[in-house]
Amino acid sequence: MSTIIKGIAASSGIAIAKSYRMQEPDLTVTKKSIADHDSEINRFTSAIATAKEELEKIKAKTNEELGEDKAAIFAAHLLVLSDPELINPVQDKIKSDSVNAEFALQEVANMFIQMFESMENEYMKERAADIRDVTKRVISHLLGVSIPDPSMITEEVIIVAEDLTPSDTAQLNRKYVKGFTTNIGGRTSHSAIMARSMEIPAIVGAKTVTTDIENGVIVIVDGLDGDVIVNPTDEQIAQYQQKKRDYDAQRAVWAKLVNEKTISSDDHHVELAANIGTPEDVEGVLKNGGEGVGLYRTEFLYMGRDQLPTEEEQYIAYKTVLEKMAGKPVVVRTLDIGGDKELPYLDLPKEMNPFLGFRAIRLCLEEQDIFRSQLRALLRASIYGNLKIMFPMIATLDEFRQAKAILFEEKDKLVSEGQSVSDQIEIGIMVEIPSTAVLADQFAKEVDFFSIGTNDLIQYTMAADRMNETVAYLYQPYHPAILRLVSMVIEAAHKEGKWAGMCGEMAGDPIAIPLLLGLGLDEFSMSATSILPARSQIKKLSKSKTESYKDKILSMSTTEEVVALVKENF
Ligand code: PEP
Ligand code: MG
């Protein structure tokens, strides 16, 4: 019997494949008394051997697909497994206490984990995480259960998980992972955003997928309508295969616009740019006809690893993007860590409200070594293309002034060291905190541009967590309160002769596009795959007609009225 689970369509397209559950198995260990010490020690050594074999395979595969850097973590795990300081005490404990291997291992490992965690040294703290991971792996073998490991998938699957972190998502192998679905999350969670740039169909916020979908059953992910079909009938499979063919045909029509400019029916040009997370994403930007990069989320360079990237590594990444974009504008956002994007190795204290906490520019102004190294890398790369630098989460003018002053200090240092730095770099801010939107007229005097980050601006204006599907009803991009803020920001920019863009997901939304065109937005930055449909839509719209509705829309009182007006007229 097939069932349909409703979720939030996070990345378009249709995928049909077997489910792969990414759920941690129950690794609870119980203490047992053991009479035959030798055979228990043999059981322990053979679990270690299997774990080592597994880690060697994962290390080789990671090395091949993601580079040595990412594989280093598994090399560290292998070292832990060969360390007599861990192995010998476990064997001693099995003998002296007559206990089972998993219990002895857990006791010894916990002692080391506590010891390393209480040390001040960052490097030592990271060792605690290594021991925890390795212990889990060995215990899973002793208990005879398997830990899901997406890097080792070798057939086409749809991942089913409670949640995926952005770094889990970054590690998904596009060749085999055809789609994913999660219990939690919203359209603007970063795993959803990444699914769009990786062009993997995804449904998030589907609440019950981990309880309703068993491992290995056939699942359809309909990323167009937000449906997950479990155990589909032959008829349903045929129906969705047809839907996929229709969608592919539609994409082929859009693809014809790849080399065109984005010009409305009454000759008004707007720029359609793309949001990227890694230098590899540039390929998708060019393939989809992006006129620039409107948001490079640099934090992904800092994730999925166990230490900060060096200035040199960053320089290479920024230079690569600028060169590949060949003179087209590239807006690079400085580190925006926090919220749903964590960096475990920074070991920041847990916060009650991470989206309102010590993050992004707040952290960079405090941890200036991290910030300065990024700015230097950016400044050095600036001569390779058309770089614009933007600061995230600016709430006050003072934060912007401080960030800009640090940027100029680093620029002066580089110049005095004899390095070339472009003097054409525009410096702007994300407008994603209501205080900044309200005070946009003051900011506009000092910045070169604005990029409106509606993903956060909406959550802060409506006080509705963007990750929380239970308050998703309040997450309303077309609410007149949001539209008024957006309009204020655009008007403030234009008054000072500056440009205003938008890099929140709203910029690529077909209902929002006529509204934003009418409000005068200059640059729309979106997931690369949304560019061609947006271009096709804008070419059919008249800018002056969209503008003629501006006052009426801004004086409306509900989302429903706005949506009805758009549907009726555009
Ligand atoms: C935003 O907040 O709109 C934005 C583009 O940034 P992020 O999604 O990375 O928070
Ligand atoms: Mg944001």
PDB file of N, CA, C and O and ligand atoms in Angstrom, residues 190 297 333 336 341 359 392-393 430 432 453-457 459-460 466, ligand 2:
ATOM      1  N   HIS A 190      19.635  25.776   5.648  1.00  0.00           N
ATOM      2  CA  HIS A 190      20.772  25.733   4.727  1.00  0.00           C
ATOM      3  C   HIS A 190      20.911  24.407   3.989  1.00  0.00           C
ATOM      4  O   HIS A 190      21.452  24.368   2.892  1.00  0.00           O
ATOM      5  N   ARG A 297      28.443  32.294  -0.103  1.00  0.00           N
ATOM      6  CA  ARG A 297      28.393  32.005   1.339  1.00  0.00           C
ATOM      7  C   ARG A 297      29.712  31.351   1.730  1.00  0.00           C
ATOM      8  O   ARG A 297      29.838  30.131   1.669  1.00  0.00           O
ATOM      9  N   ARG A 333      30.383  37.223   0.668  1.00  0.00           N
ATOM     10  CA  ARG A 333      29.967  37.571   2.028  1.00  0.00           C
ATOM     11  C   ARG A 333      30.986  37.034   3.007  1.00  0.00           C
ATOM     12  O   ARG A 333      31.382  35.869   2.921  1.00  0.00           O
ATOM     13  N   ASP A 336      29.709  33.952   7.887  1.00  0.00           N
ATOM     14  CA  ASP A 336      28.405  34.057   8.559  1.00  0.00           C
ATOM     15  C   ASP A 336      28.135  32.742   9.277  1.00  0.00           C
ATOM     16  O   ASP A 336      27.261  31.971   8.890  1.00  0.00           O
ATOM     17  N   LYS A 341      24.394  26.967  11.051  1.00  0.00           N
ATOM     18  CA  LYS A 341      25.714  26.635  10.507  1.00  0.00           C
ATOM     19  C   LYS A 341      26.740  26.655  11.635  1.00  0.00           C
ATOM     20  O   LYS A 341      27.129  27.719  12.101  1.00  0.00           O
ATOM     21  N   ARG A 359      27.137  35.425  16.460  1.00  0.00           N
ATOM     22  CA  ARG A 359      27.319  34.833  15.136  1.00  0.00           C
ATOM     23  C   ARG A 359      27.775  35.892  14.138  1.00  0.00           C
ATOM     24  O   ARG A 359      27.806  37.079  14.445  1.00  0.00           O
ATOM     25  N   PRO A 392      27.747  40.275   6.791  1.00  0.00           N
ATOM     26  CA  PRO A 392      26.442  39.710   7.163  1.00  0.00           C
ATOM     27  C   PRO A 392      25.950  40.194   8.524  1.00  0.00           C
ATOM     28  O   PRO A 392      26.756  40.575   9.381  1.00  0.00           O
ATOM     29  N   MET A 393      24.647  40.167   8.719  1.00  0.00           N
ATOM     30  CA  MET A 393      24.036  40.374  10.033  1.00  0.00           C
ATOM     31  C   MET A 393      24.390  41.720  10.654  1.00  0.00           C
ATOM     32  O   MET A 393      24.586  41.822  11.862  1.00  0.00           O
ATOM     33  N   MET A 430      24.556  43.020   4.088  1.00  0.00           N
ATOM     34  CA  MET A 430      23.300  42.285   4.006  1.00  0.00           C
ATOM     35  C   MET A 430      22.306  43.089   4.834  1.00  0.00           C
ATOM     36  O   MET A 430      22.628  43.510   5.950  1.00  0.00           O
ATOM     37  N   GLU A 432      19.350  42.171   6.709  1.00  0.00           N
ATOM     38  CA  GLU A 432      18.596  40.981   7.139  1.00  0.00           C
ATOM     39  C   GLU A 432      18.114  41.122   8.571  1.00  0.00           C
ATOM     40  O   GLU A 432      17.512  40.223   9.128  1.00  0.00           O
ATOM     41  N   GLY A 453      18.638  40.213   2.701  1.00  0.00           N
ATOM     42  CA  GLY A 453      18.635  38.785   3.057  1.00  0.00           C
ATOM     43  C   GLY A 453      17.291  38.445   3.671  1.00  0.00           C
ATOM     44  O   GLY A 453      17.114  38.465   4.899  1.00  0.00           O
ATOM     45  N   THR A 454      16.348  38.115   2.813  1.00  0.00           N
ATOM     46  CA  THR A 454      14.989  37.897   3.333  1.00  0.00           C
ATOM     47  C   THR A 454      14.858  36.628   4.164  1.00  0.00           C
ATOM     48  O   THR A 454      13.933  36.522   4.962  1.00  0.00           O
ATOM     49  N   ASN A 455      15.778  35.663   3.972  1.00  0.00           N
ATOM     50  CA  ASN A 455      15.655  34.433   4.770  1.00  0.00           C
ATOM     51  C   ASN A 455      15.652  34.784   6.247  1.00  0.00           C
ATOM     52  O   ASN A 455      14.856  34.274   7.026  1.00  0.00           O
ATOM     53  N   ASP A 456      16.592  35.662   6.616  1.00  0.00           N
ATOM     54  CA  ASP A 456      16.633  36.086   8.013  1.00  0.00           C
ATOM     55  C   ASP A 456      15.687  37.259   8.280  1.00  0.00           C
ATOM     56  O   ASP A 456      15.045  37.310   9.325  1.00  0.00           O
ATOM     57  N   LEU A 457      15.601  38.193   7.332  1.00  0.00           N
ATOM     58  CA  LEU A 457      14.742  39.366   7.571  1.00  0.00           C
ATOM     59  C   LEU A 457      13.303  38.939   7.906  1.00  0.00           C
ATOM     60  O   LEU A 457      12.674  39.503   8.799  1.00  0.00           O
ATOM     61  N   GLN A 459      12.379  35.969   9.218  1.00  0.00           N
ATOM     62  CA  GLN A 459      12.290  35.319  10.530  1.00  0.00           C
ATOM     63  C   GLN A 459      12.397  36.331  11.670  1.00  0.00           C
ATOM     64  O   GLN A 459      11.740  36.193  12.694  1.00  0.00           O
ATOM     65  N   TYR A 460      13.193  37.381  11.481  1.00  0.00           N
ATOM     66  CA  TYR A 460      13.318  38.363  12.564  1.00  0.00           C
ATOM     67  C   TYR A 460      12.122  39.313  12.619  1.00  0.00           C
ATOM     68  O   TYR A 460      11.736  39.775  13.692  1.00  0.00           O
ATOM     69  N   ARG A 466      13.133  30.236  11.044  1.00  0.00           N
ATOM     70  CA  ARG A 466      13.078  29.731   9.663  1.00  0.00           C
ATOM     71  C   ARG A 466      13.251  28.221   9.572  1.00  0.00           C
ATOM     72  O   ARG A 466      12.992  27.615   8.538  1.00  0.00           O
TER      73      ARG A 466
HETATM   74 MG    MG B   2      21.159  35.410   6.634  1.00  0.00          MG
END
